[in-house]
Amino acid sequence: MYYLLTNKILKQRSILLLGILFFFSLFISFAPHKTEAAMLSPGNITTCGELGISGEYILQNELTTSGSSTCFYVSSDNVTINGNGHSITGASTSGSIAIDARARAGGPETGLSEALNGYTNLIIANLTITGFTAGVDTSGNGNTTGSSVRNGNGGDGGELAIYYSILGSVTTKGGDSSTTPAGGVGGNVYMTAVDLDIANSTFNLSGGVGTTARNTDGGLDLNYTGTITKTNVLFSSLAFLNDNTTEYTNYPGGTWPITNTSLSSCGTLYATATTTFTLNQNITNASGTCFTIASNNITLDEAGYTINVENASTTAFLIDISKYTYSNFTLASTTVTNYTNLINSSSSVTISGNNLDISGRYIGAGSLNIIFTGDFVYNLTALSSLTNLILNGSSYGVFDEGLLSNAVGSLVQNTNVGAYSWTSVASDASGNKLAAVISGYSFGTFGYIYTSTDSGNTWVQKKSDSTRNWESITSSADGTKLAAVASLDYIYTSIDSGNTWIQKTVGATRYWESITSDASGAKIAAVVYYGYIYISTDYGNTWLEKATDEVRPWASITSSVDGTKLAAAASTGYIYTSIDSGNTWVQKNTSGSRSWRSITSSADGTKLAAVDSGGYIYTSTDSGNTWTQRMSDATRNWRSITSDASGTKLAAVVQYGYVYTSTDSGNTWVQNTSSDMRSWQSITSSADGTKLAAVVDSGYIYTSTSFLPQLSISILTPTASSTIIQWSPYISWGAAISCEYTWNNGLTWASSTCANNGSDISRPPSIGENTLYIRGTDINNTKVTASSTFQYNLGVFILAPSGTINSWLPSVNWNVNNVATSTLACYYSFDNFVSTSTADCGNGGTDIVMASTTEGNYTLYTKVIDQDNNVGVSSVAFSISSAM
């Protein structure tokens, strides 16, 4: 008499579940049909069979089936199975079902009837089921023809109530459809007991899948007055999972929700507020998808631990957020795992870490923000289509689905400049401006200097007054300051991108071998073969001789961007470093005495890489103190090496060999040119490592461009129709080499330095609605434009006080437009400016004085006026709890 089924479960459909367990037989006329399963009547039963009449069936004994036999076929709604404390045991055969309530119009021995609903209002009480793949199945049937009375839809799953029973697998899913957008609706399940045991159970209540979508999932309602045993439980996606009084709406499925923030195993992560879950150990035996995300604003911090799936080739994801559009997920401190697929989501995802390696992985997201502070390796990472891709604060807007690759592409031969004895090539930070030099007389051409302003597509001959044996050339970050050296000659400098040159005499002519400069072009350093090191701090006008303890066969020199850290290598001897702009030098014995040919540096001077002619590549991550041998498969006649600003992307060339690249700071290398061996002499890189240029002795100049990523121009801030106070635009110029902006729809255009990402764009001309127009031009002279309209306001931020205070610590941000406080006038009042006091804009509100400090309610009013007489005001109300 206690079997009253609550309608609490009826959250998706207005079906009233029958709640009374029947203790009498209810006979209904039905059409007879032939079946081998015995048709049972309501009342006491002792065998398996077909339950085709509404009513209660009371089991009198234990039942055991053989093979894949089903014990009970349910062919009517409103059936109650009272186990009476007994059990049904199967033969542990795959695919077996203890209680099958799927619709079959012709009886249990016929096939499932297309698109029919599963039988509903099934009640199971006091029953234990073991040895079956599925304990009970009330699923709706699929539809493949679209000709059924349901117009092609899949059938709906039935409603099911389970009292004081252990069933194992419970299935009441919607049927699939191959002809309609969605399948059937998943069924709802209600379970109750004093102590509820669902251990080792699976629940499949998902909606059916159609041609374009999945229909509404079913829901699971669990009620108990004692305890619940829930180990090894697996759920499909659910419209709701109700655990007594805690409801998890739109539960994505997986395991029981994990709310403990310290993680030692995979599972489903759920939180009611912004929460960080942190691994406390390695997970080495994950099976399938490891973590399913069940709510918004969740961070998973791997904390340096690793997660490995048992089958590395599985299609499962490390993180799955795809069932529902939960947003703002962050994967922090991630380390390399053997998961091929990292994240599956259609909403906003962030991946962060120090040395971040996501190479060779797949990431699905709506928008993707990647944040890293150290190395970032992303070669051959595959991305879904993104509404926005952000790399370390730089946004590239929409990203079409494809590979995020930092592998250097094939080098392209530039045939518009001849086959000469090229000796050296240099690049500015962008890779747009290049300069290359020729040694002596070769192939009918004297040794001249050539420059390019379009990433090597076209070249112009410079410095053609006489032939010289040019050995080396270097460039400032903006490409305007160049310096070159010639053997048995002098140093030459240019301050106009190579158009004109000035000879810098340093005593007699010398066998100059290599030259380098800082980003500004002011600090220059050069080395002499069997001579000394020379430094200049005034763009090459004056020089000082350094490292004069003995002459050395200097081969190469490199500099950090600020010119304070230098490294030089001798062709027979050691590597030497300086941390004071070349004034003093220290021999690095750990590098070994080798036939050094070339050395390169990261922007900060901490990462160095050098090549041994006839030997190997060596790298250092501590400014040259210790070195590691790389590329040890075979010795090669290495000629030149170059690095991007981070020291992550390296490229090196072999004389009479190939070009090799690395995207992991030299740990691994890839041969990039296999069509022909060439006498490579020199190679250079842009600051981001996406553009390379290399030259061949008695050959041509070659360039490689792999923009990362190649995306259209976009305005990140301000966003369209937004209201902003602080002016901090961010522009993604993509592959543009010329960047412009305007406030008057193109009547006049102002230049913007592409590398500044919009930080040099002037403030809007007026308060109110403004439209910013930007235009970028690429190397093919293709122009791309974009615009954004927004409301620009002047305001002031009061950070404190607020609420109730008992001490006076105001904090006011007057500098609201990223301009100097000297251009602002700041005022405050406690009576809405009936009386006004002046504040120092630079003091941040610390000079604001209370008119009264007695208990009561107050309002602080602030006002700021900028240099254009625009006025912004703000106020905050607060209370004083006791006299101050």
Coordinates of N, CA, C and O in Angstrom, one line a residue, residues 363-442:
I363 N 41.4 20.7 -30.3 CA 40.6 21.5 -29.3 C 39.4 22.0 -30.0 O 39.5 22.7 -31.0
G364 N 38.2 21.7 -29.4 CA 37.0 22.3 -29.9 C 36.5 23.3 -28.9 O 36.5 23.0 -27.7
A365 N 36.1 24.4 -29.4 CA 35.6 25.5 -28.5 C 34.8 26.5 -29.3 O 34.9 26.6 -30.6
G366 N 34.0 27.3 -28.6 CA 33.3 28.5 -29.3 C 34.3 29.6 -29.5 O 34.5 30.1 -30.6
S367 N 35.0 30.0 -28.4 CA 36.1 30.9 -28.4 C 37.2 30.3 -27.5 O 36.9 29.6 -26.6
L368 N 38.4 30.6 -27.9 CA 39.6 30.0 -27.3 C 40.6 31.1 -26.9 O 41.0 31.8 -27.7
N369 N 41.0 31.1 -25.6 CA 41.9 32.0 -25.1 C 43.1 31.2 -24.5 O 42.9 30.4 -23.6
I370 N 44.3 31.4 -25.1 CA 45.5 30.6 -24.7 C 46.4 31.6 -24.0 O 46.8 32.6 -24.6
I371 N 46.8 31.3 -22.8 CA 47.7 32.2 -22.0 C 48.9 31.3 -21.6 O 48.8 30.3 -21.0
F372 N 50.1 31.9 -21.8 CA 51.3 31.2 -21.4 C 52.3 32.2 -21.0 O 52.3 33.4 -21.5
T373 N 53.2 31.8 -20.1 CA 54.2 32.7 -19.6 C 55.6 32.3 -20.0 O 56.6 33.0 -19.9
G374 N 55.8 31.0 -20.5 CA 57.1 30.5 -20.9 C 57.0 30.1 -22.3 O 56.6 30.8 -23.2
D375 N 57.4 28.8 -22.6 CA 57.4 28.3 -23.9 C 56.0 27.9 -24.3 O 55.2 27.5 -23.5
F376 N 55.7 28.1 -25.6 CA 54.4 27.7 -26.1 C 54.6 26.8 -27.4 O 55.1 27.4 -28.4
V377 N 54.3 25.6 -27.3 CA 54.4 24.7 -28.5 C 53.1 24.2 -29.0 O 52.3 23.7 -28.2
Y378 N 52.7 24.5 -30.2 CA 51.4 24.3 -30.7 C 51.4 23.8 -32.1 O 50.4 23.8 -32.8
N379 N 52.5 23.2 -32.5 CA 52.6 22.7 -33.9 C 51.6 21.6 -34.2 O 51.4 20.6 -33.4
L380 N 50.9 21.7 -35.3 CA 49.9 20.8 -35.8 C 48.7 20.6 -34.8 O 48.1 19.6 -34.8
T381 N 48.5 21.5 -33.9 CA 47.3 21.5 -33.1 C 46.1 21.8 -34.0 O 46.1 22.8 -34.8
A382 N 45.0 21.0 -33.9 CA 43.8 21.2 -34.7 C 42.7 21.9 -33.9 O 42.5 21.5 -32.8
L383 N 42.1 23.0 -34.5 CA 41.1 23.7 -33.8 C 39.8 23.6 -34.5 O 39.8 23.5 -35.8
S384 N 38.7 23.7 -33.8 CA 37.4 23.8 -34.4 C 37.2 25.3 -34.9 O 38.1 26.1 -34.7
S385 N 36.1 25.5 -35.6 CA 35.9 26.9 -35.9 C 35.6 27.7 -34.7 O 34.9 27.3 -33.8
L386 N 36.3 28.9 -34.6 CA 36.2 29.7 -33.4 C 35.6 31.1 -33.7 O 36.0 31.7 -34.8
T387 N 34.8 31.6 -32.8 CA 34.4 33.0 -33.0 C 35.5 34.0 -32.6 O 35.5 35.1 -33.1
N388 N 36.5 33.5 -31.8 CA 37.6 34.4 -31.5 C 38.7 33.5 -31.0 O 38.5 32.6 -30.2
L389 N 39.9 33.7 -31.5 CA 41.1 33.1 -31.0 C 42.1 34.1 -30.4 O 42.4 35.1 -31.1
I390 N 42.5 33.9 -29.1 CA 43.3 34.9 -28.4 C 44.6 34.1 -28.0 O 44.5 33.1 -27.3
L391 N 45.7 34.6 -28.4 CA 47.0 34.0 -28.0 C 47.7 35.0 -27.1 O 48.2 36.1 -27.6
N392 N 47.8 34.8 -25.8 CA 48.6 35.6 -24.9 C 48.1 37.1 -25.0 O 48.9 38.0 -25.1
G393 N 46.8 37.3 -25.1 CA 46.3 38.7 -25.1 C 46.1 39.2 -26.5 O 45.4 40.2 -26.7
S394 N 46.7 38.6 -27.5 CA 46.6 39.0 -28.9 C 45.4 38.3 -29.6 O 45.5 37.0 -29.7
S395 N 44.4 39.0 -30.0 CA 43.2 38.3 -30.6 C 43.3 38.3 -32.1 O 43.7 39.3 -32.7
Y396 N 42.9 37.2 -32.7 CA 42.9 37.1 -34.1 C 41.5 36.9 -34.7 O 41.4 36.6 -35.8
G397 N 40.5 37.2 -33.9 CA 39.2 37.2 -34.3 C 38.7 35.8 -34.7 O 39.1 34.8 -34.1
V398 N 37.9 35.7 -35.8 CA 37.3 34.4 -36.2 C 38.5 33.5 -36.8 O 39.3 34.0 -37.5
F399 N 38.4 32.3 -36.4 CA 39.4 31.3 -36.9 C 38.6 30.2 -37.5 O 37.8 29.5 -36.9
D400 N 38.9 30.0 -38.8 CA 38.2 28.9 -39.6 C 38.9 27.6 -39.1 O 40.1 27.5 -38.9
E401 N 38.1 26.6 -39.1 CA 38.5 25.3 -38.6 C 39.8 24.8 -39.4 O 39.8 24.9 -40.6
G402 N 40.8 24.3 -38.7 CA 42.0 23.8 -39.3 C 43.1 23.7 -38.3 O 43.0 23.7 -37.1
L403 N 44.3 23.6 -38.9 CA 45.5 23.4 -38.1 C 46.1 24.7 -37.6 O 46.2 25.7 -38.4
L404 N 46.4 24.8 -36.4 CA 47.2 25.9 -35.8 C 48.7 25.4 -35.8 O 49.1 24.6 -35.0
S405 N 49.4 25.8 -36.9 CA 50.7 25.2 -37.1 C 51.8 26.2 -37.0 O 51.7 27.3 -37.6
N406 N 52.8 25.9 -36.2 CA 54.0 26.7 -36.2 C 55.2 26.1 -36.9 O 56.3 26.5 -36.8
A407 N 54.9 25.0 -37.7 CA 56.0 24.4 -38.5 C 56.3 25.4 -39.7 O 55.4 25.9 -40.3
V408 N 57.6 25.5 -39.9 CA 58.0 26.4 -41.0 C 57.7 25.7 -42.3 O 58.0 24.5 -42.5
G409 N 57.0 26.4 -43.3 CA 56.7 25.8 -44.5 C 57.9 25.8 -45.5 O 59.0 26.1 -45.1
S410 N 57.6 25.3 -46.7 CA 58.7 25.2 -47.7 C 59.3 26.6 -48.0 O 58.6 27.6 -48.1
L411 N 60.6 26.6 -48.1 CA 61.3 27.9 -48.5 C 61.0 28.2 -50.0 O 61.1 27.3 -50.8
V412 N 60.7 29.4 -50.3 CA 60.4 29.8 -51.6 C 61.5 30.6 -52.2 O 62.0 31.5 -51.6
Q413 N 62.0 30.2 -53.4 CA 63.1 30.8 -54.0 C 62.7 32.1 -54.6 O 61.7 32.2 -55.3
N414 N 63.4 33.2 -54.3 CA 63.2 34.5 -54.9 C 64.0 34.7 -56.2 O 65.2 35.0 -56.1
T415 N 63.4 34.5 -57.3 CA 64.1 34.6 -58.6 C 64.3 36.0 -59.2 O 64.9 36.2 -60.2
N416 N 63.7 37.0 -58.5 CA 63.8 38.3 -59.0 C 65.1 39.0 -58.5 O 65.4 40.1 -58.8
V417 N 65.9 38.2 -57.8 CA 67.3 38.7 -57.5 C 68.2 37.5 -57.8 O 67.8 36.3 -57.6
G418 N 69.4 37.8 -58.4 CA 70.2 36.7 -59.0 C 70.8 35.7 -58.1 O 70.7 35.8 -56.9
A419 N 71.4 34.8 -58.7 CA 72.2 33.7 -58.0 C 73.6 34.2 -57.8 O 74.4 34.3 -58.7
Y420 N 73.9 34.7 -56.6 CA 75.1 35.3 -56.2 C 75.7 34.6 -55.0 O 75.1 33.7 -54.5
S421 N 76.9 35.0 -54.7 CA 77.6 34.5 -53.5 C 77.1 35.2 -52.2 O 77.8 36.0 -51.6
W422 N 75.8 34.9 -51.9 CA 75.3 35.5 -50.7 C 76.0 35.0 -49.4 O 76.3 33.8 -49.3
T423 N 76.3 35.9 -48.5 CA 76.9 35.5 -47.3 C 76.1 35.7 -46.0 O 76.3 35.0 -45.0
S424 N 75.2 36.7 -46.0 CA 74.5 37.0 -44.7 C 73.2 37.6 -45.1 O 73.0 38.3 -46.1
V425 N 72.2 37.4 -44.2 CA 70.9 38.0 -44.3 C 70.4 38.4 -42.9 O 70.6 37.7 -41.9
A426 N 69.7 39.5 -42.8 CA 69.1 40.0 -41.6 C 67.7 40.4 -41.7 O 67.2 40.8 -42.8
S427 N 66.9 40.4 -40.6 CA 65.5 40.7 -40.6 C 65.2 41.7 -39.5 O 65.8 41.7 -38.5
D428 N 64.2 42.5 -39.8 CA 63.6 43.3 -38.7 C 62.7 42.4 -37.9 O 62.5 41.2 -38.2
A429 N 62.0 43.0 -36.8 CA 61.2 42.1 -35.9 C 60.0 41.6 -36.6 O 59.6 40.5 -36.4
S430 N 59.4 42.3 -37.6 CA 58.2 41.9 -38.3 C 58.5 40.8 -39.4 O 57.6 40.1 -39.8
G431 N 59.7 40.8 -39.8 CA 60.0 39.9 -41.0 C 59.7 40.5 -42.3 O 59.9 39.9 -43.4
N432 N 59.2 41.8 -42.3 CA 58.9 42.5 -43.5 C 60.1 43.1 -44.2 O 60.3 43.0 -45.4
K433 N 61.0 43.7 -43.4 CA 62.2 44.3 -43.9 C 63.4 43.4 -43.8 O 63.7 43.0 -42.7
L434 N 64.0 43.1 -45.0 CA 65.2 42.2 -45.0 C 66.3 42.9 -45.6 O 66.2 43.9 -46.4
A435 N 67.5 42.5 -45.3 CA 68.8 43.0 -45.9 C 69.7 41.8 -46.1 O 69.9 41.0 -45.2
A436 N 70.4 41.7 -47.2 CA 71.3 40.6 -47.5 C 72.5 41.2 -48.2 O 72.5 42.2 -48.9
V437 N 73.6 40.5 -48.0 CA 74.9 40.9 -48.6 C 75.6 39.8 -49.4 O 75.4 38.7 -49.2
I438 N 76.4 40.3 -50.4 CA 77.1 39.4 -51.3 C 78.6 39.6 -51.1 O 79.1 40.7 -50.8
S439 N 79.3 38.5 -51.2 CA 80.8 38.5 -51.0 C 81.5 38.7 -52.3 O 81.4 37.8 -53.1
G440 N 82.2 39.8 -52.5 CA 83.1 40.0 -53.6 C 82.4 39.9 -55.0 O 81.2 40.2 -55.1
Y441 N 83.1 39.5 -56.0 CA 82.7 39.4 -57.3 C 82.2 38.0 -57.6 O 82.9 37.1 -57.5
S442 N 81.0 37.9 -58.1 CA 80.5 36.6 -58.4 C 79.4 36.6 -59.4 O 78.5 37.5 -59.4

